[in-house]
Coordinates of C-alpha atoms in Angstrom, one line a residue:
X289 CA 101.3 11.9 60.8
X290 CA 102.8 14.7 58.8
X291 CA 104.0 13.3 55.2
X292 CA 105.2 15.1 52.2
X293 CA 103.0 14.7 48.9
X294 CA 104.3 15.0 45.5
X295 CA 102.4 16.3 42.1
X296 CA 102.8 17.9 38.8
X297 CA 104.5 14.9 37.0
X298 CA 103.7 13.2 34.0
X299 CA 104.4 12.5 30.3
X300 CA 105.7 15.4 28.3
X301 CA 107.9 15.7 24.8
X302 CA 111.5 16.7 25.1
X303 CA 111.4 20.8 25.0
X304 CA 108.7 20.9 27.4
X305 CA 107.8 22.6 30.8
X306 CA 106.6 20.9 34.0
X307 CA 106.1 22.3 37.7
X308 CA 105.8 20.1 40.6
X309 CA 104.9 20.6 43.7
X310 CA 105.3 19.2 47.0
X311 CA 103.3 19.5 50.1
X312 CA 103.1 19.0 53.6
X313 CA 102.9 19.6 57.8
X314 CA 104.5 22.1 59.3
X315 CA 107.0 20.6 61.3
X316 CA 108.3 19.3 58.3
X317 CA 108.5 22.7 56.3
X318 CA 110.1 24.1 59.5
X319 CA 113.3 21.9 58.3
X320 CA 116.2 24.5 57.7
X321 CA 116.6 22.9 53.6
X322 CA 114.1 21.1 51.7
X323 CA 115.3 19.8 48.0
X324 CA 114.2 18.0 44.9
X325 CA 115.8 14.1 44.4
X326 CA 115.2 11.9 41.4
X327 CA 115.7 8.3 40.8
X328 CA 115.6 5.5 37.6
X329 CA 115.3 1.9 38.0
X330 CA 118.4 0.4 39.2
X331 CA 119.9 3.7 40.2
X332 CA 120.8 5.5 43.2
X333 CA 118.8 8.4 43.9
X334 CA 120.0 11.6 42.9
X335 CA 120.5 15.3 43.9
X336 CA 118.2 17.9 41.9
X337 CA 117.9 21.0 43.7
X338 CA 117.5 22.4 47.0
X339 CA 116.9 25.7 49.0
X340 CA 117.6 27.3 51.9
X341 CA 114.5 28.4 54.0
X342 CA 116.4 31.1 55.9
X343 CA 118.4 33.0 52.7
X344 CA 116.6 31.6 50.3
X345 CA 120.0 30.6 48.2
X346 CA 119.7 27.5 46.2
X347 CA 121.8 25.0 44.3
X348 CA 121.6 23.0 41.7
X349 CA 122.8 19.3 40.2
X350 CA 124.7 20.6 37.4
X351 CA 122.9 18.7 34.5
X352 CA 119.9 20.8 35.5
X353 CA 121.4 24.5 36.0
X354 CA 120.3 26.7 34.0
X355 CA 116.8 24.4 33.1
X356 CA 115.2 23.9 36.6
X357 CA 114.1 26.2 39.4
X358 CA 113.2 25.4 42.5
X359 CA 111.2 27.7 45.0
X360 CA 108.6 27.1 47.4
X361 CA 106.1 29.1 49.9
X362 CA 106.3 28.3 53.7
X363 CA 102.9 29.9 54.5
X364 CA 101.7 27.8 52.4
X365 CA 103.7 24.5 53.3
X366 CA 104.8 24.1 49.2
X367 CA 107.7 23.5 47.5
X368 CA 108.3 23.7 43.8
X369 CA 110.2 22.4 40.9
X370 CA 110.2 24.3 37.5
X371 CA 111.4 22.1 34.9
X372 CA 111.9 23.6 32.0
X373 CA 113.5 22.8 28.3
X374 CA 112.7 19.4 29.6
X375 CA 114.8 16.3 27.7
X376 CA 114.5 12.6 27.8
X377 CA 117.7 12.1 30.4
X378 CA 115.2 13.9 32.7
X379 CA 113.3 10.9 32.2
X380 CA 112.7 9.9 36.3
X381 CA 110.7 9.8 39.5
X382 CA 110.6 12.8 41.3
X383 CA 110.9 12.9 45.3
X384 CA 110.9 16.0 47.9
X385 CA 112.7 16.1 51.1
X386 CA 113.2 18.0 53.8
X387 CA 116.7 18.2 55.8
X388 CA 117.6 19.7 59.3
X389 CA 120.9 20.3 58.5
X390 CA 121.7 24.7 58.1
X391 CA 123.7 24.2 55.0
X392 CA 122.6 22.9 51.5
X393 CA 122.9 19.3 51.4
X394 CA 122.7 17.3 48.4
X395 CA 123.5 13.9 49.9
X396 CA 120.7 11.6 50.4
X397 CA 121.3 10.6 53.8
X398 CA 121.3 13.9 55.0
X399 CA 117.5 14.5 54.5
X400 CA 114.9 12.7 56.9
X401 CA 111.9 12.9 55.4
X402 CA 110.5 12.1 52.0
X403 CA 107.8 12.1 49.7
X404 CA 106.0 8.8 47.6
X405 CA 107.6 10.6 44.5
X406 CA 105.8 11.8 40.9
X407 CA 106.6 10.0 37.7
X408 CA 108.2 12.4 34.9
X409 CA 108.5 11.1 31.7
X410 CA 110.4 12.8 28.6
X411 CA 109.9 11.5 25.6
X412 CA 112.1 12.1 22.4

């Protein structure tokens, strides 16, 4: 059964870089938008990132602009997240998702498949 598998997290100080990565089957990276989620205990998941197969155009959650980049290789069934200038807010686990949908979607509902997630920790 094709899955999505998150790495790349772990515990870093505030200022620091991370890249994850997220792989998976093909039918899954033939979705139209795949993006980057995070979520804290006793939150609702959040909108990182996400891109475009087709374009390539990306959006961003604005507390990350300018800090993250996300980007990923199709022959390769990988997606990445760049996380630079890291800070402790950033503090989270990380899921990728895949959507159908032909526009950018950063609602949660409007991606069907999902990774375990990576632990990211910031600290101070």
């Amino acid at each position: 059964q094709e899955q999505l598998v998150e790495s790349g997290g772990g515990l870093v100080q505030a200022g620091a870089s991370l890249r994850l990565s997220c792989v998976g089957g093909g039918y899954i990276f033939s979705q139209s938008v795949m993006g980057w989620f995070r979520q804290t205990p006793g939150k609702e998941r959040e909108f990182v990132a996400a891109i475009r197969w087709d374009s390539g155009s990306t959006y961003y959650a604005d507390s990350v602009t300018g800090r993250f980049t996300i980007s990923g290789d199709k022959a390769k069934n990988t997606l990445y997240l760049q996380m630079d200038s890291l800070k402790p807010e950033d503090t989270a686990v990380y899921y990728c998702a895949a959507s159908p949908s032909i526009v950018i979607e950063t609602r949660v509902g409007s991606y069907y498949y999902w990774g375990q997630g990576t632990q990211v920790t910031v600290s101070s």
